[in-house]
Amino acid sequence: MVKPEQLPRPPNLVATVAARLRLEIRGKHAVGEKLATEASLAERFGVSRTVLREAVATLRTEGVLETRQGSGIYVARTKDEPVFRLTRAVERERHLRSVYELRFGLEVASAGLAAIHRAEADLRALGKALAAMDRPETRPAADLRFHATIAAATGNAHYQGLVALLAKELSGLIKEANSAGTDYRRPEVEVLLAEHHRIHDAIAAGNPEAARAAMEVHLHNSAHRFSIEIRGMSSGHGAPAVKG
């Protein structure tokens, strides 16, 4: 049996494992090379497979790794090339605003593209995500899946990657706010579901203008729940925001 490496247990073990993997890839692996299995890597680093998966997801977002379904984990690049990251060097409100402004620019456009390019499989996936949002225990994950499906329906991998990155960041900010009991106002369930149904219906109807307008309303409302107002980015054609 391979003896696990004794990693320190800092507040963010995932970041530590990701950093160790990153260094190992630069020193030992070539682009296109397949890494060991998840189980083997988790055993070697002495962490759970959940932690290992999150570390791999971090490097996948950075473009260092790629996962191929049914095949494994592969090296996508090894050099210190510029990559897009969400930094939190500014105070929290400014960071929140910057995340929402970026999210607004990406997701409004992705909703419009999804209405044009979506396939039947995308609509089925959106419908399943909506159904799962009816249940409190599956709502948060289903909400993320709904937005990820819209990004996938654009047929543009860049939208998929960036929307996933923003969703992960925002999910963390919501958890922080909930645990601190501070500035996040939970939406009424009926309002939240209505917003997502409008987006779904517009995409299903193949109406890009209505899809963009529905996404605008949803994102404005989502920002309002953090007491953030997004200015200067609306098309002016969206329906009035639903309060709640």
PDB file of N, CA and C in Angstrom, residues 127-165:
ATOM      1  N   GLY A 127     -35.815  21.260 -17.485  1.00  0.00           N
ATOM      2  CA  GLY A 127     -37.052  20.840 -16.829  1.00  0.00           C
ATOM      3  C   GLY A 127     -36.780  20.027 -15.568  1.00  0.00           C
ATOM      4  N   LYS A 128     -35.782  19.143 -15.627  1.00  0.00           N
ATOM      5  CA  LYS A 128     -35.429  18.353 -14.446  1.00  0.00           C
ATOM      6  C   LYS A 128     -34.890  19.238 -13.326  1.00  0.00           C
ATOM      7  N   ALA A 129     -34.084  20.240 -13.705  1.00  0.00           N
ATOM      8  CA  ALA A 129     -33.546  21.162 -12.699  1.00  0.00           C
ATOM      9  C   ALA A 129     -34.671  21.958 -12.047  1.00  0.00           C
ATOM     10  N   LEU A 130     -35.641  22.393 -12.845  1.00  0.00           N
ATOM     11  CA  LEU A 130     -36.788  23.123 -12.292  1.00  0.00           C
ATOM     12  C   LEU A 130     -37.578  22.248 -11.324  1.00  0.00           C
ATOM     13  N   ALA A 131     -37.793  20.996 -11.695  1.00  0.00           N
ATOM     14  CA  ALA A 131     -38.538  20.086 -10.828  1.00  0.00           C
ATOM     15  C   ALA A 131     -37.811  19.886  -9.505  1.00  0.00           C
ATOM     16  N   ALA A 132     -36.480  19.783  -9.566  1.00  0.00           N
ATOM     17  CA  ALA A 132     -35.695  19.594  -8.343  1.00  0.00           C
ATOM     18  C   ALA A 132     -35.701  20.849  -7.471  1.00  0.00           C
ATOM     19  N   MET A 133     -35.907  22.012  -8.088  1.00  0.00           N
ATOM     20  CA  MET A 133     -35.957  23.253  -7.308  1.00  0.00           C
ATOM     21  C   MET A 133     -37.214  23.349  -6.454  1.00  0.00           C
ATOM     22  N   ASP A 134     -38.204  22.517  -6.721  1.00  0.00           N
ATOM     23  CA  ASP A 134     -39.421  22.491  -5.899  1.00  0.00           C
ATOM     24  C   ASP A 134     -39.160  21.926  -4.507  1.00  0.00           C
ATOM     25  N   ARG A 135     -38.050  21.181  -4.361  1.00  0.00           N
ATOM     26  CA  ARG A 135     -37.768  20.524  -3.083  1.00  0.00           C
ATOM     27  C   ARG A 135     -36.645  21.263  -2.359  1.00  0.00           C
ATOM     28  N   PRO A 136     -36.864  21.656  -1.124  1.00  0.00           N
ATOM     29  CA  PRO A 136     -35.855  22.430  -0.380  1.00  0.00           C
ATOM     30  C   PRO A 136     -34.492  21.768  -0.324  1.00  0.00           C
ATOM     31  N   GLU A 137     -34.473  20.447  -0.166  1.00  0.00           N
ATOM     32  CA  GLU A 137     -33.199  19.753   0.010  1.00  0.00           C
ATOM     33  C   GLU A 137     -32.375  19.704  -1.269  1.00  0.00           C
ATOM     34  N   THR A 138     -33.022  19.821  -2.428  1.00  0.00           N
ATOM     35  CA  THR A 138     -32.284  19.777  -3.695  1.00  0.00           C
ATOM     36  C   THR A 138     -32.240  21.127  -4.400  1.00  0.00           C
ATOM     37  N   ARG A 139     -32.855  22.149  -3.804  1.00  0.00           N
ATOM     38  CA  ARG A 139     -32.975  23.444  -4.477  1.00  0.00           C
ATOM     39  C   ARG A 139     -31.632  24.107  -4.803  1.00  0.00           C
ATOM     40  N   PRO A 140     -30.700  24.231  -3.846  1.00  0.00           N
ATOM     41  CA  PRO A 140     -29.452  24.939  -4.164  1.00  0.00           C
ATOM     42  C   PRO A 140     -28.678  24.300  -5.316  1.00  0.00           C
ATOM     43  N   ALA A 141     -28.516  22.971  -5.272  1.00  0.00           N
ATOM     44  CA  ALA A 141     -27.776  22.288  -6.340  1.00  0.00           C
ATOM     45  C   ALA A 141     -28.520  22.379  -7.669  1.00  0.00           C
ATOM     46  N   ALA A 142     -29.847  22.290  -7.620  1.00  0.00           N
ATOM     47  CA  ALA A 142     -30.646  22.365  -8.851  1.00  0.00           C
ATOM     48  C   ALA A 142     -30.572  23.755  -9.472  1.00  0.00           C
ATOM     49  N   ASP A 143     -30.520  24.783  -8.631  1.00  0.00           N
ATOM     50  CA  ASP A 143     -30.388  26.154  -9.125  1.00  0.00           C
ATOM     51  C   ASP A 143     -29.082  26.305  -9.905  1.00  0.00           C
ATOM     52  N   LEU A 144     -27.986  25.815  -9.340  1.00  0.00           N
ATOM     53  CA  LEU A 144     -26.699  25.875 -10.034  1.00  0.00           C
ATOM     54  C   LEU A 144     -26.747  25.082 -11.338  1.00  0.00           C
ATOM     55  N   ARG A 145     -27.399  23.914 -11.290  1.00  0.00           N
ATOM     56  CA  ARG A 145     -27.497  23.062 -12.485  1.00  0.00           C
ATOM     57  C   ARG A 145     -28.316  23.739 -13.573  1.00  0.00           C
ATOM     58  N   PHE A 146     -29.353  24.465 -13.176  1.00  0.00           N
ATOM     59  CA  PHE A 146     -30.188  25.183 -14.136  1.00  0.00           C
ATOM     60  C   PHE A 146     -29.346  26.182 -14.935  1.00  0.00           C
ATOM     61  N   HIS A 147     -28.561  26.980 -14.223  1.00  0.00           N
ATOM     62  CA  HIS A 147     -27.737  27.990 -14.901  1.00  0.00           C
ATOM     63  C   HIS A 147     -26.616  27.351 -15.722  1.00  0.00           C
ATOM     64  N   ALA A 148     -26.053  26.258 -15.207  1.00  0.00           N
ATOM     65  CA  ALA A 148     -25.015  25.553 -15.965  1.00  0.00           C
ATOM     66  C   ALA A 148     -25.578  24.959 -17.252  1.00  0.00           C
ATOM     67  N   THR A 149     -26.817  24.487 -17.203  1.00  0.00           N
ATOM     68  CA  THR A 149     -27.452  23.920 -18.394  1.00  0.00           C
ATOM     69  C   THR A 149     -27.698  24.977 -19.449  1.00  0.00           C
ATOM     70  N   ILE A 150     -28.084  26.172 -19.012  1.00  0.00           N
ATOM     71  CA  ILE A 150     -28.270  27.269 -19.969  1.00  0.00           C
ATOM     72  C   ILE A 150     -26.949  27.573 -20.665  1.00  0.00           C
ATOM     73  N   ALA A 151     -25.864  27.636 -19.872  1.00  0.00           N
ATOM     74  CA  ALA A 151     -24.551  27.905 -20.463  1.00  0.00           C
ATOM     75  C   ALA A 151     -24.166  26.814 -21.450  1.00  0.00           C
ATOM     76  N   ALA A 152     -24.460  25.555 -21.092  1.00  0.00           N
ATOM     77  CA  ALA A 152     -24.145  24.441 -22.002  1.00  0.00           C
ATOM     78  C   ALA A 152     -24.972  24.516 -23.278  1.00  0.00           C
ATOM     79  N   ALA A 153     -26.212  24.986 -23.152  1.00  0.00           N
ATOM     80  CA  ALA A 153     -27.109  25.055 -24.308  1.00  0.00           C
ATOM     81  C   ALA A 153     -26.665  26.101 -25.331  1.00  0.00           C
ATOM     82  N   THR A 154     -25.760  27.000 -24.937  1.00  0.00           N
ATOM     83  CA  THR A 154     -25.245  27.976 -25.911  1.00  0.00           C
ATOM     84  C   THR A 154     -24.374  27.294 -26.961  1.00  0.00           C
ATOM     85  N   GLY A 155     -23.813  26.126 -26.604  1.00  0.00           N
ATOM     86  CA  GLY A 155     -22.878  25.462 -27.496  1.00  0.00           C
ATOM     87  C   GLY A 155     -21.499  26.084 -27.461  1.00  0.00           C
ATOM     88  N   ASN A 156     -21.273  26.997 -26.503  1.00  0.00           N
ATOM     89  CA  ASN A 156     -20.009  27.722 -26.395  1.00  0.00           C
ATOM     90  C   ASN A 156     -19.337  27.325 -25.086  1.00  0.00           C
ATOM     91  N   ALA A 157     -18.215  26.617 -25.188  1.00  0.00           N
ATOM     92  CA  ALA A 157     -17.534  26.109 -23.994  1.00  0.00           C
ATOM     93  C   ALA A 157     -17.027  27.222 -23.090  1.00  0.00           C
ATOM     94  N   HIS A 158     -16.744  28.399 -23.665  1.00  0.00           N
ATOM     95  CA  HIS A 158     -16.249  29.519 -22.850  1.00  0.00           C
ATOM     96  C   HIS A 158     -17.336  30.002 -21.886  1.00  0.00           C
ATOM     97  N   TYR A 159     -18.572  30.061 -22.367  1.00  0.00           N
ATOM     98  CA  TYR A 159     -19.674  30.417 -21.471  1.00  0.00           C
ATOM     99  C   TYR A 159     -19.791  29.389 -20.348  1.00  0.00           C
ATOM    100  N   GLN A 160     -19.683  28.126 -20.698  1.00  0.00           N
ATOM    101  CA  GLN A 160     -19.801  27.066 -19.702  1.00  0.00           C
ATOM    102  C   GLN A 160     -18.770  27.232 -18.585  1.00  0.00           C
ATOM    103  N   GLY A 161     -17.521  27.447 -18.967  1.00  0.00           N
ATOM    104  CA  GLY A 161     -16.459  27.567 -17.980  1.00  0.00           C
ATOM    105  C   GLY A 161     -16.603  28.781 -17.084  1.00  0.00           C
ATOM    106  N   LEU A 162     -16.919  29.926 -17.690  1.00  0.00           N
ATOM    107  CA  LEU A 162     -17.017  31.162 -16.913  1.00  0.00           C
ATOM    108  C   LEU A 162     -18.261  31.190 -16.031  1.00  0.00           C
ATOM    109  N   VAL A 163     -19.374  30.710 -16.548  1.00  0.00           N
ATOM    110  CA  VAL A 163     -20.598  30.672 -15.733  1.00  0.00           C
ATOM    111  C   VAL A 163     -20.408  29.731 -14.549  1.00  0.00           C
ATOM    112  N   ALA A 164     -19.735  28.602 -14.757  1.00  0.00           N
ATOM    113  CA  ALA A 164     -19.465  27.675 -13.654  1.00  0.00           C
ATOM    114  C   ALA A 164     -18.581  28.325 -12.600  1.00  0.00           C
ATOM    115  N   LEU A 165     -17.589  29.087 -13.039  1.00  0.00           N
ATOM    116  CA  LEU A 165     -16.694  29.774 -12.111  1.00  0.00           C
ATOM    117  C   LEU A 165     -17.457  30.798 -11.279  1.00  0.00           C
TER     118      LEU A 165
END
